[in-house]
mmCIF file of C-alpha atoms and ligand atoms in Angstrom:
data_model
loop_
_atom_site.group_PDB
_atom_site.id
_atom_site.type_symbol
_atom_site.label_atom_id
_atom_site.label_comp_id
_atom_site.label_asym_id
_atom_site.label_seq_id
_atom_site.Cartn_x
_atom_site.Cartn_y
_atom_site.Cartn_z
ATOM 1 C CA UNK A 320 18.258 55.632 155.148
ATOM 2 C CA UNK A 321 21.141 56.332 151.891
ATOM 3 C CA UNK A 322 24.143 57.207 153.262
ATOM 4 C CA UNK A 323 26.709 58.362 150.817
ATOM 5 C CA UNK A 324 30.378 58.366 150.540
ATOM 6 C CA UNK A 325 31.713 61.551 148.774
ATOM 7 C CA UNK A 326 35.273 62.171 147.423
ATOM 8 C CA UNK A 327 36.408 66.087 146.573
ATOM 9 C CA UNK A 328 39.907 66.532 145.101
ATOM 10 C CA UNK A 329 39.093 69.371 141.800
ATOM 11 C CA UNK A 330 41.310 71.893 143.486
ATOM 12 C CA UNK A 331 43.821 72.076 146.238
ATOM 13 C CA UNK A 332 41.768 70.479 148.754
ATOM 14 C CA UNK A 333 41.679 66.542 149.173
ATOM 15 C CA UNK A 334 38.289 65.699 150.819
ATOM 16 C CA UNK A 335 36.101 62.928 152.401
ATOM 17 C CA UNK A 336 33.103 62.557 154.118
ATOM 18 C CA UNK A 337 29.943 60.329 154.523
ATOM 19 C CA UNK A 338 25.855 62.020 154.866
ATOM 20 C CA UNK A 339 23.402 59.835 154.483
ATOM 21 C CA UNK A 340 19.644 61.062 154.413
ATOM 22 C CA UNK A 341 17.520 59.340 157.538
ATOM 23 C CA UNK A 342 14.291 58.283 157.064
ATOM 24 C CA UNK A 343 12.511 61.226 158.812
ATOM 25 C CA UNK A 344 14.109 62.949 155.616
ATOM 26 C CA UNK A 345 16.592 64.729 157.442
ATOM 27 C CA UNK A 346 20.288 65.017 156.270
ATOM 28 C CA UNK A 347 23.084 64.386 158.687
ATOM 29 C CA UNK A 348 26.952 64.616 157.624
ATOM 30 C CA UNK A 349 28.410 61.456 159.757
ATOM 31 C CA UNK A 350 31.849 62.853 158.865
ATOM 32 C CA UNK A 351 33.073 65.511 156.809
ATOM 33 C CA UNK A 352 37.352 65.311 156.725
ATOM 34 C CA UNK A 353 38.852 68.206 154.550
ATOM 35 C CA UNK A 354 43.313 68.365 153.885
ATOM 36 C CA UNK A 355 43.885 71.612 152.486
ATOM 37 C CA UNK A 356 47.511 72.017 150.596
ATOM 38 C CA UNK A 357 48.019 75.260 151.106
ATOM 39 C CA UNK A 358 51.551 75.305 152.581
ATOM 40 C CA UNK A 359 52.257 72.553 149.138
ATOM 41 C CA UNK A 360 51.554 75.956 147.348
ATOM 42 C CA UNK A 361 52.362 78.365 148.920
ATOM 43 C CA UNK A 362 55.984 78.870 147.619
ATOM 44 C CA UNK A 363 54.587 79.163 143.798
ATOM 45 C CA UNK A 364 51.801 82.084 145.237
ATOM 46 C CA UNK A 365 48.970 79.929 143.226
ATOM 47 C CA UNK A 366 48.231 76.206 142.796
ATOM 48 C CA UNK A 367 50.435 74.156 140.711
ATOM 49 C CA UNK A 368 48.516 71.398 139.252
ATOM 50 C CA UNK A 369 50.966 68.808 139.386
ATOM 51 C CA UNK A 370 51.745 69.090 143.001
ATOM 52 C CA UNK A 371 47.817 69.351 143.680
ATOM 53 C CA UNK A 372 47.562 65.895 141.495
ATOM 54 C CA UNK A 373 50.324 63.881 143.469
ATOM 55 C CA UNK A 374 49.578 65.278 146.786
ATOM 56 C CA UNK A 375 45.727 63.867 146.408
ATOM 57 C CA UNK A 376 47.354 60.852 145.679
ATOM 58 C CA UNK A 377 49.372 60.831 148.443
ATOM 59 C CA UNK A 378 46.682 61.959 150.983
ATOM 60 C CA UNK A 379 42.945 60.451 149.839
ATOM 61 C CA UNK A 380 43.092 56.602 150.721
ATOM 62 C CA UNK A 381 43.815 57.756 154.535
ATOM 63 C CA UNK A 382 41.238 60.211 154.248
ATOM 64 C CA UNK A 383 38.643 58.125 152.879
ATOM 65 C CA UNK A 384 39.747 55.637 155.811
ATOM 66 C CA UNK A 385 39.411 58.721 158.262
ATOM 67 C CA UNK A 386 35.974 59.520 156.888
ATOM 68 C CA UNK A 387 34.848 56.131 157.041
ATOM 69 C CA UNK A 388 36.181 55.884 161.055
ATOM 70 C CA UNK A 389 34.570 59.320 161.988
ATOM 71 C CA UNK A 390 30.681 58.080 160.731
ATOM 72 C CA UNK A 391 31.672 54.599 162.185
ATOM 73 C CA UNK A 392 31.009 52.776 159.429
ATOM 74 C CA UNK A 393 32.327 50.049 156.642
ATOM 75 C CA UNK A 394 32.323 50.472 153.152
ATOM 76 C CA UNK A 395 30.291 48.062 153.196
ATOM 77 C CA UNK A 396 27.418 49.868 155.084
ATOM 78 C CA UNK A 397 27.183 53.390 152.108
ATOM 79 C CA UNK A 398 25.188 52.837 149.799
ATOM 80 C CA UNK A 399 26.980 54.491 146.851
ATOM 81 C CA UNK A 400 30.449 56.267 146.040
ATOM 82 C CA UNK A 401 30.011 60.095 144.751
ATOM 83 C CA UNK A 402 32.850 61.496 143.372
ATOM 84 C CA UNK A 403 33.519 64.823 141.736
ATOM 85 C CA UNK A 404 33.995 64.537 138.082
ATOM 86 C CA UNK A 405 34.330 67.910 137.137
ATOM 87 C CA UNK A 406 34.864 70.948 136.402
ATOM 88 C CA UNK A 407 38.590 71.367 137.267
ATOM 89 C CA UNK A 408 42.467 70.449 137.551
ATOM 90 C CA UNK A 409 42.320 67.532 135.381
ATOM 91 C CA UNK A 410 45.121 65.801 136.999
ATOM 92 C CA UNK A 411 43.805 65.733 140.707
ATOM 93 C CA UNK A 412 39.946 64.831 138.875
ATOM 94 C CA UNK A 413 41.476 61.592 137.689
ATOM 95 C CA UNK A 414 42.586 60.360 140.973
ATOM 96 C CA UNK A 415 39.440 60.834 142.842
ATOM 97 C CA UNK A 416 37.489 59.290 140.045
ATOM 98 C CA UNK A 417 39.251 56.855 139.586
ATOM 99 C CA UNK A 418 39.459 55.910 143.510
ATOM 100 C CA UNK A 419 36.074 56.092 143.771
ATOM 101 C CA UNK A 420 35.705 53.794 140.985
ATOM 102 C CA UNK A 421 38.371 51.361 142.128
ATOM 103 C CA UNK A 422 35.756 51.471 145.400
ATOM 104 C CA UNK A 423 33.054 50.995 144.300
ATOM 105 C CA UNK A 424 34.076 48.453 141.706
ATOM 106 C CA UNK A 425 35.483 46.394 144.858
ATOM 107 C CA UNK A 426 32.272 47.011 147.329
ATOM 108 C CA UNK A 427 29.548 46.459 144.837
ATOM 109 C CA UNK A 428 28.130 49.478 145.322
ATOM 110 C CA UNK A 429 27.265 52.167 142.434
ATOM 111 C CA UNK A 430 29.054 55.437 141.343
ATOM 112 C CA UNK A 431 27.945 58.730 141.288
ATOM 113 C CA UNK A 432 30.015 61.338 139.011
ATOM 114 C CA UNK A 433 28.665 64.485 140.701
ATOM 115 C CA UNK A 434 29.479 68.404 139.030
ATOM 116 C CA UNK A 435 31.936 69.978 141.360
ATOM 117 C CA UNK A 436 29.204 73.365 141.026
ATOM 118 C CA UNK A 437 26.167 70.795 141.645
ATOM 119 C CA UNK A 438 27.807 70.166 144.814
ATOM 120 C CA UNK A 439 27.848 73.664 145.802
ATOM 121 C CA UNK A 440 24.328 74.822 144.257
ATOM 122 C CA UNK A 441 22.468 72.051 146.754
ATOM 123 C CA UNK A 442 24.675 72.850 149.627
ATOM 124 C CA UNK A 443 21.636 75.033 151.594
ATOM 125 C CA UNK A 444 19.443 71.768 151.483
ATOM 126 C CA UNK A 445 21.779 70.311 153.384
ATOM 127 C CA UNK A 446 22.515 72.871 155.975
ATOM 128 C CA UNK A 447 19.136 74.551 156.061
ATOM 129 C CA UNK A 448 16.748 72.282 153.884
ATOM 130 C CA UNK A 449 15.646 75.389 151.210
ATOM 131 C CA UNK A 450 12.733 74.135 148.447
ATOM 132 C CA UNK A 451 13.559 75.518 144.793
ATOM 133 C CA UNK A 452 13.588 77.705 143.284
ATOM 134 C CA UNK A 453 16.249 79.917 144.608
ATOM 135 C CA UNK A 454 19.223 82.161 143.029
ATOM 136 C CA UNK A 455 22.990 81.073 144.004
ATOM 137 C CA UNK A 456 25.992 83.014 143.730
ATOM 138 C CA UNK A 457 29.028 81.246 143.503
ATOM 139 C CA UNK A 458 32.017 83.234 143.860
ATOM 140 C CA UNK A 459 35.011 81.284 144.169
ATOM 141 C CA UNK A 460 38.584 80.739 142.792
ATOM 142 C CA UNK A 461 37.468 79.607 139.347
ATOM 143 C CA UNK A 462 34.184 80.352 138.943
ATOM 144 C CA UNK A 463 32.082 84.320 139.802
ATOM 145 C CA UNK A 464 28.137 83.549 138.416
ATOM 146 C CA UNK A 465 24.821 84.002 139.647
ATOM 147 C CA UNK A 466 22.664 80.814 138.807
ATOM 148 C CA UNK A 467 18.795 79.905 139.148
ATOM 149 C CA UNK A 468 18.436 76.601 140.882
ATOM 150 C CA UNK A 469 14.918 74.935 139.425
ATOM 151 C CA UNK A 470 15.420 71.760 140.848
ATOM 152 C CA UNK A 471 18.353 68.570 140.885
ATOM 153 C CA UNK A 472 19.716 68.531 137.379
ATOM 154 C CA UNK A 473 18.035 71.945 136.446
ATOM 155 C CA UNK A 474 20.087 75.388 136.762
ATOM 156 C CA UNK A 475 20.096 78.383 134.610
ATOM 157 C CA UNK A 476 23.019 80.379 135.129
ATOM 158 C CA UNK A 477 22.336 84.249 134.714
ATOM 159 C CA UNK A 478 25.473 85.476 135.007
ATOM 160 C CA UNK A 479 28.996 84.726 134.849
ATOM 161 C CA UNK A 480 32.643 86.368 134.694
ATOM 162 C CA UNK A 481 33.728 87.699 131.218
ATOM 163 C CA UNK A 482 37.250 87.587 132.429
ATOM 164 C CA UNK A 483 38.549 86.799 136.319
ATOM 165 C CA UNK A 484 36.735 85.671 138.807
ATOM 166 C CA UNK A 485 36.801 86.883 142.082
ATOM 167 C CA UNK A 486 38.887 84.823 143.760
ATOM 168 C CA UNK A 487 41.304 84.944 141.651
ATOM 169 C CA UNK A 488 41.128 88.643 141.688
ATOM 170 C CA UNK A 489 41.299 88.593 145.570
ATOM 171 C CA UNK A 490 44.642 86.200 144.914
ATOM 172 C CA UNK A 491 46.264 88.424 142.745
ATOM 173 C CA UNK A 492 45.758 91.514 144.357
ATOM 174 C CA UNK A 493 47.484 89.834 147.194
ATOM 175 C CA UNK A 494 50.461 88.641 144.775
ATOM 176 C CA UNK A 495 50.773 92.096 143.796
ATOM 177 C CA UNK A 496 51.122 93.433 147.279
ATOM 178 C CA UNK A 497 53.074 90.690 147.961
ATOM 179 C CA UNK A 498 50.344 89.730 150.628
ATOM 180 C CA UNK A 499 50.808 85.669 151.593
ATOM 181 C CA UNK A 500 48.789 82.897 149.416
ATOM 182 C CA UNK A 501 46.032 82.533 150.007
ATOM 183 C CA UNK A 502 45.350 85.983 148.679
ATOM 184 C CA UNK A 503 41.308 86.438 149.978
ATOM 185 C CA UNK A 504 41.692 85.969 153.870
ATOM 186 C CA UNK A 505 45.310 88.281 153.325
ATOM 187 C CA UNK A 506 43.677 90.820 151.898
ATOM 188 C CA UNK A 507 40.630 91.042 154.326
ATOM 189 C CA UNK A 508 43.061 91.012 157.424
ATOM 190 C CA UNK A 509 44.890 93.950 155.837
ATOM 191 C CA UNK A 510 41.921 95.616 155.036
ATOM 192 C CA UNK A 511 40.648 96.042 158.581
ATOM 193 C CA UNK A 512 43.535 98.785 158.963
ATOM 194 C CA UNK A 513 42.592 100.215 156.127
ATOM 195 C CA UNK A 514 40.460 103.240 154.472
ATOM 196 C CA UNK A 515 38.282 102.153 151.620
ATOM 197 C CA UNK A 516 37.978 105.536 150.423
ATOM 198 C CA UNK A 517 41.259 106.767 149.805
ATOM 199 C CA UNK A 518 41.203 104.882 146.179
ATOM 200 C CA UNK A 519 38.348 105.265 143.670
ATOM 201 C CA UNK A 520 38.981 102.022 142.495
ATOM 202 C CA UNK A 521 36.327 101.453 139.275
ATOM 203 C CA UNK A 522 33.246 99.437 140.874
ATOM 204 C CA UNK A 523 33.403 96.808 137.397
ATOM 205 C CA UNK A 524 29.825 96.494 135.356
ATOM 206 C CA UNK A 525 28.499 98.768 137.950
ATOM 207 C CA UNK A 526 24.991 99.796 136.490
ATOM 208 C CA UNK A 527 25.601 98.044 132.910
ATOM 209 C CA UNK A 528 22.976 96.363 130.794
ATOM 210 C CA UNK A 529 24.087 93.117 130.752
ATOM 211 C CA UNK A 530 24.207 91.174 133.701
ATOM 212 C CA UNK A 531 27.825 89.491 133.862
ATOM 213 C CA UNK A 532 30.860 89.963 136.008
ATOM 214 C CA UNK A 533 34.142 91.616 135.052
ATOM 215 C CA UNK A 534 37.330 91.807 137.786
ATOM 216 C CA UNK A 535 39.941 92.568 134.909
ATOM 217 C CA UNK A 536 39.426 96.123 135.075
ATOM 218 C CA UNK A 537 39.393 96.837 138.483
ATOM 219 C CA UNK A 538 42.863 94.339 138.626
ATOM 220 C CA UNK A 539 44.478 96.740 136.325
ATOM 221 C CA UNK A 540 43.232 99.786 138.494
ATOM 222 C CA UNK A 541 44.862 98.111 141.722
ATOM 223 C CA UNK A 542 48.559 97.722 140.150
ATOM 224 C CA UNK A 543 48.090 101.559 138.900
ATOM 225 C CA UNK A 544 47.359 103.092 141.766
ATOM 226 C CA UNK A 545 50.408 100.781 143.425
ATOM 227 C CA UNK A 546 52.938 101.605 141.159
ATOM 228 C CA UNK A 547 52.178 104.994 141.037
ATOM 229 C CA UNK A 548 52.910 105.445 145.070
ATOM 230 C CA UNK A 549 55.618 102.676 145.742
ATOM 231 C CA UNK A 550 57.484 101.195 147.829
ATOM 232 C CA UNK A 551 54.421 100.903 149.850
ATOM 233 C CA UNK A 552 53.692 101.674 153.082
ATOM 234 C CA UNK A 553 52.057 99.117 155.680
ATOM 235 C CA UNK A 554 49.303 101.659 155.328
ATOM 236 C CA UNK A 555 49.096 101.861 151.751
ATOM 237 C CA UNK A 556 48.548 98.587 151.671
ATOM 238 C CA UNK A 557 46.311 98.457 154.393
ATOM 239 C CA UNK A 558 44.212 101.173 152.259
ATOM 240 C CA UNK A 559 44.498 99.628 148.802
ATOM 241 C CA UNK A 560 43.269 96.256 150.326
ATOM 242 C CA UNK A 561 39.980 97.673 152.104
ATOM 243 C CA UNK A 562 39.873 100.406 148.586
ATOM 244 C CA UNK A 563 39.693 97.239 146.473
ATOM 245 C CA UNK A 564 36.855 95.490 148.498
ATOM 246 C CA UNK A 565 35.060 98.195 148.306
ATOM 247 C CA UNK A 566 35.048 98.507 144.854
ATOM 248 C CA UNK A 567 34.101 94.823 144.755
ATOM 249 C CA UNK A 568 31.250 94.803 147.077
ATOM 250 C CA UNK A 569 29.617 97.599 145.443
ATOM 251 C CA UNK A 570 29.570 95.518 141.752
ATOM 252 C CA UNK A 571 28.707 92.098 143.711
ATOM 253 C CA UNK A 572 25.843 94.723 145.265
ATOM 254 C CA UNK A 573 24.677 95.911 141.792
ATOM 255 C CA UNK A 574 24.907 92.774 139.602
ATOM 256 C CA UNK A 575 23.154 90.407 142.430
ATOM 257 C CA UNK A 576 20.712 93.467 142.878
ATOM 258 C CA UNK A 577 19.546 92.861 139.612
ATOM 259 C CA UNK A 578 19.199 89.299 139.940
ATOM 260 C CA UNK A 579 16.833 89.887 142.901
ATOM 261 C CA UNK A 580 14.836 92.006 140.319
ATOM 262 C CA UNK A 581 14.723 89.803 137.940
ATOM 263 C CA UNK A 582 13.957 86.959 140.542
ATOM 264 C CA UNK A 583 11.119 88.786 141.523
ATOM 265 C CA UNK A 584 9.662 89.733 137.915
ATOM 266 C CA UNK A 585 10.197 85.929 137.023
ATOM 267 C CA UNK A 586 9.012 83.853 140.312
ATOM 268 C CA UNK A 587 6.032 86.070 141.533
ATOM 269 C CA UNK A 588 4.359 82.700 143.026
ATOM 270 C CA UNK A 589 7.749 82.524 145.510
ATOM 271 C CA UNK A 590 6.632 83.923 148.771
ATOM 272 C CA UNK A 591 9.925 83.468 150.672
ATOM 273 C CA UNK A 592 12.728 83.987 147.933
ATOM 274 C CA UNK A 593 16.057 83.262 148.850
ATOM 275 C CA UNK A 594 19.637 83.935 148.033
ATOM 276 C CA UNK A 595 22.607 81.382 148.871
ATOM 277 C CA UNK A 596 26.295 82.399 148.577
ATOM 278 C CA UNK A 597 28.741 79.633 148.483
ATOM 279 C CA UNK A 598 32.346 79.079 147.701
ATOM 280 C CA UNK A 599 35.688 80.506 148.979
ATOM 281 C CA UNK A 600 34.798 83.736 148.881
ATOM 282 C CA UNK A 601 31.354 83.827 150.952
ATOM 283 C CA UNK A 602 33.792 83.398 153.700
ATOM 284 C CA UNK A 603 34.532 87.765 153.620
ATOM 285 C CA UNK A 604 32.804 89.518 156.169
ATOM 286 C CA UNK A 605 32.713 92.318 154.051
ATOM 287 C CA UNK A 606 30.785 90.548 151.469
ATOM 288 C CA UNK A 607 28.427 89.177 153.673
ATOM 289 C CA UNK A 608 27.288 92.265 155.214
ATOM 290 C CA UNK A 609 26.710 93.996 151.604
ATOM 291 C CA UNK A 610 24.622 90.556 150.181
ATOM 292 C CA UNK A 611 22.754 90.848 153.783
ATOM 293 C CA UNK A 612 21.988 93.914 153.601
ATOM 294 C CA UNK A 613 21.285 93.905 149.508
ATOM 295 C CA UNK A 614 18.483 90.745 151.025
ATOM 296 C CA UNK A 615 17.328 92.952 153.356
ATOM 297 C CA UNK A 616 16.083 95.659 151.399
ATOM 298 C CA UNK A 617 14.333 92.887 148.671
ATOM 299 C CA UNK A 618 13.081 90.599 150.606
ATOM 300 C CA UNK A 619 15.418 88.075 150.337
ATOM 301 C CA UNK A 620 16.165 85.349 153.319
ATOM 302 C CA UNK A 621 19.969 85.351 152.860
ATOM 303 C CA UNK A 622 21.909 81.912 153.838
ATOM 304 C CA UNK A 623 25.154 81.491 154.078
ATOM 305 C CA UNK A 624 26.409 78.166 154.921
ATOM 306 C CA UNK A 625 29.215 77.528 157.296
ATOM 307 C CA UNK A 626 32.855 78.090 156.185
ATOM 308 C CA UNK A 627 33.687 74.335 155.769
ATOM 309 C CA UNK A 628 30.669 73.892 153.846
ATOM 310 C CA UNK A 629 31.504 77.197 151.757
ATOM 311 C CA UNK A 630 34.838 76.095 150.043
ATOM 312 C CA UNK A 631 36.079 73.083 148.694
ATOM 313 C CA UNK A 632 34.601 69.640 150.657
ATOM 314 C CA UNK A 633 33.360 66.535 150.174
ATOM 315 C CA UNK A 634 29.874 66.374 151.830
ATOM 316 C CA UNK A 635 28.715 68.629 149.327
ATOM 317 C CA UNK A 636 29.892 65.703 146.853
ATOM 318 C CA UNK A 637 28.198 63.045 148.975
ATOM 319 C CA UNK A 638 24.980 65.495 149.199
ATOM 320 C CA UNK A 639 24.685 66.094 145.935
ATOM 321 C CA UNK A 640 24.659 62.436 144.939
ATOM 322 C CA UNK A 641 22.139 61.546 147.725
ATOM 323 C CA UNK A 642 19.392 64.298 146.033
ATOM 324 C CA UNK A 643 20.451 62.545 142.267
ATOM 325 C CA UNK A 644 19.365 59.529 143.729
ATOM 326 C CA UNK A 645 16.420 60.258 145.577
ATOM 327 C CA UNK A 646 15.186 62.583 142.527
ATOM 328 C CA UNK A 647 15.820 59.121 140.568
ATOM 329 C CA UNK A 648 17.909 60.847 138.234
ATOM 330 C CA UNK A 649 21.724 59.255 138.855
ATOM 331 C CA UNK A 650 23.419 57.402 136.193
ATOM 332 C CA UNK A 651 25.942 54.685 136.310
ATOM 333 C CA UNK A 652 29.335 56.489 137.046
ATOM 334 C CA UNK A 653 31.471 54.003 136.172
ATOM 335 C CA UNK A 654 31.906 55.488 132.230
ATOM 336 C CA UNK A 655 32.102 59.048 133.270
ATOM 337 C CA UNK A 656 34.820 60.529 132.160
ATOM 338 C CA UNK A 657 36.910 63.423 134.625
ATOM 339 C CA UNK A 658 36.092 67.242 132.596
ATOM 340 C CA UNK A 659 37.834 70.085 132.964
ATOM 341 C CA UNK A 660 35.384 71.833 131.944
ATOM 342 C CA UNK A 661 31.676 71.373 132.866
ATOM 343 C CA UNK A 662 29.036 74.038 133.090
ATOM 344 C CA UNK A 663 25.954 73.238 135.218
ATOM 345 C CA UNK A 664 24.150 74.983 132.743
ATOM 346 C CA UNK A 665 24.266 73.217 129.648
ATOM 347 C CA UNK A 666 21.731 75.602 127.541
ATOM 348 C CA UNK A 667 23.331 79.236 128.127
ATOM 349 C CA UNK A 668 26.142 80.293 125.902
ATOM 350 C CA UNK A 669 29.182 80.445 126.587
ATOM 351 C CA UNK A 670 30.819 83.688 127.574
ATOM 352 C CA UNK A 671 33.754 84.789 125.507
ATOM 353 C CA UNK A 672 37.007 84.108 128.337
ATOM 354 C CA UNK A 673 34.697 82.963 131.407
ATOM 355 C CA UNK A 674 36.636 81.672 133.851
ATOM 356 C CA UNK A 675 39.074 80.459 131.508
ATOM 357 C CA UNK A 676 42.175 81.696 133.575
ATOM 358 C CA UNK A 677 40.927 80.144 136.831
ATOM 359 C CA UNK A 678 42.856 77.037 138.449
ATOM 360 C CA UNK A 679 39.050 75.613 137.865
ATOM 361 C CA UNK A 680 38.355 77.259 134.657
HETATM 362 O O1 KG4 B 338 35.662 77.450 147.143
HETATM 363 P P1 KG4 B 338 37.362 77.479 147.209
HETATM 364 O O2 KG4 B 338 37.557 77.320 148.835
HETATM 365 O O3 KG4 B 338 37.754 76.915 146.145
HETATM 366 C C1 KG4 B 338 37.820 77.064 144.471
HETATM 367 O O4 KG4 B 338 36.577 76.139 144.187
HETATM 368 O O5 KG4 B 338 38.174 78.149 143.842
HETATM 369 O O6 KG4 B 338 37.896 79.073 147.074
HETATM 370 C C2 KG4 B 338 39.157 79.579 146.958
HETATM 371 C C3 KG4 B 338 38.856 80.903 146.722
HETATM 372 C C4 KG4 B 338 40.388 81.705 146.914
HETATM 373 O O7 KG4 B 338 40.740 82.589 145.463
HETATM 374 C C5 KG4 B 338 40.524 82.766 147.846
HETATM 375 O O8 KG4 B 338 41.413 83.377 147.627
HETATM 376 C C6 KG4 B 338 39.195 83.097 147.864
HETATM 377 O O9 KG4 B 338 38.194 82.147 148.299
HETATM 378 N N1 KG4 B 338 38.663 83.257 149.715
HETATM 379 C C7 KG4 B 338 38.674 84.411 149.991
HETATM 380 C C8 KG4 B 338 38.484 84.393 151.197
HETATM 381 N N2 KG4 B 338 38.987 83.260 151.929
HETATM 382 C C9 KG4 B 338 38.982 82.970 150.167
HETATM 383 N N3 KG4 B 338 38.369 85.635 149.235
HETATM 384 C C10 KG4 B 338 37.989 87.071 149.855
HETATM 385 N N4 KG4 B 338 37.861 86.725 151.531
HETATM 386 C C11 KG4 B 338 37.975 86.021 152.452
HETATM 387 N N5 KG4 B 338 38.171 86.151 153.174
HETATM 388 ZN ZN1 ZN B 339 34.524 75.061 145.029
#
């Protein structure tokens, strides 16, 4: 039995959780508390790093206490403390990692410095216990990547965005249309009443040879369409949102479809291949439906962890800590420094401009 306290503070959610690996080998989320800072940032139409860091300072101690109380455990009863050390906004990372170091030192427990992206990447093993290797589509406010997950600590990035992250494209579209922050849910809600065929926005990179994503051209097309018909009625806004989502979905399907074919070609030994979607944008129903259909056509199992485990949370950080302990590759985190940039796959060449503009770039 291993129990790990996880701490996550890399963006605008403060989170703490206790996860255990039971003696029968099954994981158990004993507690999972998340405090979103959406209201603190709403007036600014985006995440303000200084405000985020201060809010983490104020909330974190209470959340750690709540996570332990919900789990019915004292600090002495956990085996290790795991904290996100990057990538993310450095102010928040400092708060989470330093708090975790203090707790670990005071309680005499080992500290695990976890890569936030590894937390997302290993979540389907917590929720669905799937086996390596599998494909991960990570779509959040700071990341848009397709990653081959080969094992704990063993990742190969197959595609990334060459400009904006997908969540960022949703957020910018919302801002342009004066819809409330965060943009993803606003755009999705507005799109429900819209006509996805009214505007023929380009599906970025569709058919392109290189495997990557790009969303800044789509953003420009949306801006031009909106200014051409301004002032916008509610119906105009709904139609733009629906057309935007249609373009995004077509682009994702094309890009992910290529990755599925590559996985098939490179891993013929995997009888039941799986695609996992993670990150905040994975909450989008249209996107989920499109990916589900794509997987069905290509004989892949589609896995979308429940929403509370798709967006940022600390259960995934605690779980990544457990996976590392179990794999015997946990390093002493006491010497770890917060890292605003920390690619999962240190081998693949960085792509020009990728992720730089995201909150978590
Ligand atoms: O994973 P997450 O909670 O935090 C980051 O790591 O960035 O993702 C937040 C992003 C935001 O850009 C938000 O607008 C987007 O996910 N998002 C959505 C939806 N819900 C959240 N995008 C599209 N549709 C949604 N329903
Ligand atoms: Zn995230």
